Amino acid sequence: MATALSGYFDAHYGAQHVLPDAGYRPSANEEFMNPVQLAYFRQKLLNWKEEIVRESQGTIAQLKSGPLREADLTDRASSETDWSIELRTRDRQRKLVAKIDSALRRIESGEYGFCEVTGEPISLARLEARPIATMTVEAQERHERNERVSRDD
């Protein structure tokens, strides 16, 4: 059975390579960012993006269904607050989609999984938890400390 992932994999790495099993998890016991790991993270990112897009389409459909019709001012205010929160969430997710797209481009260019500051590998546990990570934990902590110092000035 061919999937979008297998099509990508075959085009980039040749059909002789094996795709990860359904229960596959990247391991430190294998070569870092080997083709199977890259395919795994690519699919993880694509699934995440698809979920966000699906949620946003639901929000758009609700917005198109018409204006708020609560007669009571308190109910209307509550509904408007709920929509405001929903729209802020969608805006954050729009920014997240941009980060997902950037991670997918890094997979294509061979830069994925390596810290943009130090060039060191980002831990598999960090990538598993945050597949859009661009820095090691240590580099991220330094970056955040420097940002705080800059803000305090």
CSV table of C-alpha atoms in Angstrom, one decimal:
chain,number,residue,atom,x,y,z
A,1,MET,CA,0.0,0.0,0.0
A,2,ALA,CA,1.5,3.3,-1.1
A,3,THR,CA,1.1,6.4,1.1
A,4,ALA,CA,2.2,10.0,0.8
A,5,LEU,CA,5.0,9.1,3.2
A,6,SER,CA,6.2,6.2,1.1
A,7,GLY,CA,6.0,8.2,-2.1
A,8,TYR,CA,8.2,10.9,-0.4
A,9,PHE,CA,10.5,8.2,1.0
A,10,ASP,CA,10.9,6.4,-2.3
A,11,ALA,CA,11.6,9.6,-4.3
A,12,HIS,CA,14.2,10.8,-1.8
A,13,TYR,CA,15.9,7.6,-0.6
A,14,GLY,CA,15.0,4.9,-3.1
A,15,ALA,CA,12.5,2.1,-2.8
A,16,GLN,CA,15.0,-0.3,-1.2
A,17,HIS,CA,14.7,1.4,2.2
A,18,VAL,CA,12.1,0.3,4.7
A,19,LEU,CA,9.6,2.7,6.2
A,20,PRO,CA,9.2,2.7,10.0
A,21,ASP,CA,6.7,0.4,11.5
A,22,ALA,CA,3.6,1.9,13.0
A,23,GLY,CA,5.1,1.6,16.5
A,24,TYR,CA,8.5,3.0,15.5
A,25,ARG,CA,10.2,5.5,17.7
A,26,PRO,CA,13.6,7.1,16.9
A,27,SER,CA,16.4,5.6,19.0
A,28,ALA,CA,19.8,6.8,20.1
A,29,ASN,CA,21.0,3.3,19.0
A,30,GLU,CA,20.7,4.3,15.3
A,31,GLU,CA,22.4,6.8,13.1
A,32,PHE,CA,21.2,10.3,14.0
A,33,MET,CA,18.7,11.7,11.4
A,34,ASN,CA,18.9,8.6,9.2
A,35,PRO,CA,16.3,8.4,6.4
A,36,VAL,CA,13.9,6.5,8.6
A,37,GLN,CA,14.1,9.1,11.4
A,38,LEU,CA,13.6,11.9,8.9
A,39,ALA,CA,10.6,10.1,7.4
A,40,TYR,CA,9.2,9.6,11.0
A,41,PHE,CA,9.6,13.3,11.9
A,42,ARG,CA,8.3,14.5,8.5
A,43,GLN,CA,5.1,12.5,9.0
A,44,LYS,CA,4.8,13.7,12.6
A,45,LEU,CA,5.0,17.3,11.4
A,46,LEU,CA,2.5,16.7,8.5
A,47,ASN,CA,0.0,15.1,10.9
A,48,TRP,CA,0.3,18.0,13.3
A,49,LYS,CA,-0.2,20.5,10.6
A,50,GLU,CA,-3.2,18.6,9.2
A,51,GLU,CA,-4.8,18.6,12.7
A,52,ILE,CA,-4.3,22.4,13.0
A,53,VAL,CA,-5.7,23.1,9.6
A,54,ARG,CA,-8.8,20.9,10.3
A,55,GLU,CA,-9.4,22.8,13.6
A,56,SER,CA,-9.1,26.1,11.8
A,57,GLN,CA,-11.6,25.1,9.1
A,58,GLY,CA,-14.1,24.3,11.9
A,59,THR,CA,-13.6,27.8,13.3
A,60,ILE,CA,-14.1,29.3,9.8
A,61,ALA,CA,-17.3,27.3,9.3
A,62,GLN,CA,-18.7,28.5,12.6
A,63,LEU,CA,-17.8,32.1,11.8
A,64,LYS,CA,-19.6,31.8,8.4
A,65,SER,CA,-22.7,30.4,10.0
A,66,GLY,CA,-23.7,33.9,11.1
A,67,PRO,CA,-23.4,36.6,13.7
A,68,LEU,CA,-24.0,36.0,17.4
A,69,ARG,CA,-27.7,36.1,18.2
A,70,GLU,CA,-27.8,36.2,22.0
A,71,ALA,CA,-30.5,38.5,23.2
A,72,ASP,CA,-29.1,38.8,26.7
A,73,LEU,CA,-26.2,41.3,26.9
A,74,THR,CA,-24.3,39.1,29.4
A,75,ASP,CA,-24.7,36.0,27.1
A,76,ARG,CA,-23.5,38.1,24.1
A,77,ALA,CA,-20.5,39.4,26.0
A,78,SER,CA,-19.6,35.9,27.1
A,79,SER,CA,-19.9,34.6,23.5
A,80,GLU,CA,-17.8,37.5,22.2
A,81,THR,CA,-15.1,36.7,24.8
A,82,ASP,CA,-15.2,33.0,23.8
A,83,TRP,CA,-14.7,34.0,20.1
A,84,SER,CA,-11.9,36.4,21.0
A,85,ILE,CA,-10.1,33.6,22.8
A,86,GLU,CA,-10.8,31.2,19.8
A,87,LEU,CA,-9.4,33.7,17.3
A,88,ARG,CA,-6.3,34.3,19.4
A,89,THR,CA,-5.8,30.6,19.5
A,90,ARG,CA,-6.1,30.3,15.7
A,91,ASP,CA,-3.6,33.2,15.3
A,92,ARG,CA,-1.1,31.3,17.5
A,93,GLN,CA,-1.7,28.1,15.5
A,94,ARG,CA,-1.2,30.1,12.2
A,95,LYS,CA,2.3,31.0,13.6
A,96,LEU,CA,2.8,27.3,14.6
A,97,VAL,CA,2.0,26.2,11.0
A,98,ALA,CA,4.7,28.5,9.8
A,99,LYS,CA,7.2,26.9,12.2
A,100,ILE,CA,6.0,23.4,11.0
A,101,ASP,CA,6.6,24.4,7.4
A,102,SER,CA,10.1,25.7,8.4
A,103,ALA,CA,10.9,22.3,10.0
A,104,LEU,CA,9.7,20.5,6.9
A,105,ARG,CA,12.0,22.7,4.8
A,106,ARG,CA,14.9,21.8,7.2
A,107,ILE,CA,14.1,18.1,6.6
A,108,GLU,CA,14.4,18.7,2.9
A,109,SER,CA,17.6,20.6,3.2
A,110,GLY,CA,19.3,18.1,5.6
A,111,GLU,CA,19.4,20.6,8.5
A,112,TYR,CA,16.6,19.1,10.6
A,113,GLY,CA,17.6,17.9,14.0
A,114,PHE,CA,20.7,20.1,14.3
A,115,CYS,CA,20.9,23.2,16.5
A,116,GLU,CA,20.9,26.4,14.4
A,117,VAL,CA,23.3,28.0,17.0
A,118,THR,CA,25.8,25.3,17.8
A,119,GLY,CA,25.3,22.8,15.0
A,120,GLU,CA,25.1,20.0,17.6
A,121,PRO,CA,22.3,17.3,17.3
A,122,ILE,CA,19.1,18.2,19.2
A,123,SER,CA,18.1,15.3,21.4
A,124,LEU,CA,15.6,12.9,20.1
A,125,ALA,CA,13.5,13.3,23.2
A,126,ARG,CA,13.3,17.1,22.6
A,127,LEU,CA,12.4,16.6,18.9
A,128,GLU,CA,9.8,14.0,19.9
A,129,ALA,CA,8.3,16.5,22.4
A,130,ARG,CA,8.7,19.6,20.2
A,131,PRO,CA,9.4,18.5,16.6
A,132,ILE,CA,9.8,22.2,15.5
A,133,ALA,CA,12.7,22.8,17.9
A,134,THR,CA,15.6,24.6,16.2
A,135,MET,CA,18.0,24.6,19.2
A,136,THR,CA,19.3,22.2,21.8
A,137,VAL,CA,17.9,22.8,25.3
A,138,GLU,CA,21.2,24.4,26.4
A,139,ALA,CA,21.2,26.8,23.4
A,140,GLN,CA,17.6,27.6,24.0
A,141,GLU,CA,18.2,28.4,27.7
A,142,ARG,CA,21.1,30.7,26.8
A,143,HIS,CA,19.0,32.4,24.2
A,144,GLU,CA,16.1,33.0,26.7
A,145,ARG,CA,18.6,34.3,29.3
A,146,ASN,CA,20.0,36.7,26.8
A,147,GLU,CA,16.5,37.8,25.8
A,148,ARG,CA,15.6,38.5,29.4
A,149,VAL,CA,18.8,40.5,30.0
A,150,SER,CA,18.0,42.5,26.8
A,151,ARG,CA,14.5,43.2,27.9
A,152,ASP,CA,15.6,44.3,31.4
A,153,ASP,CA,18.0,46.9,29.9
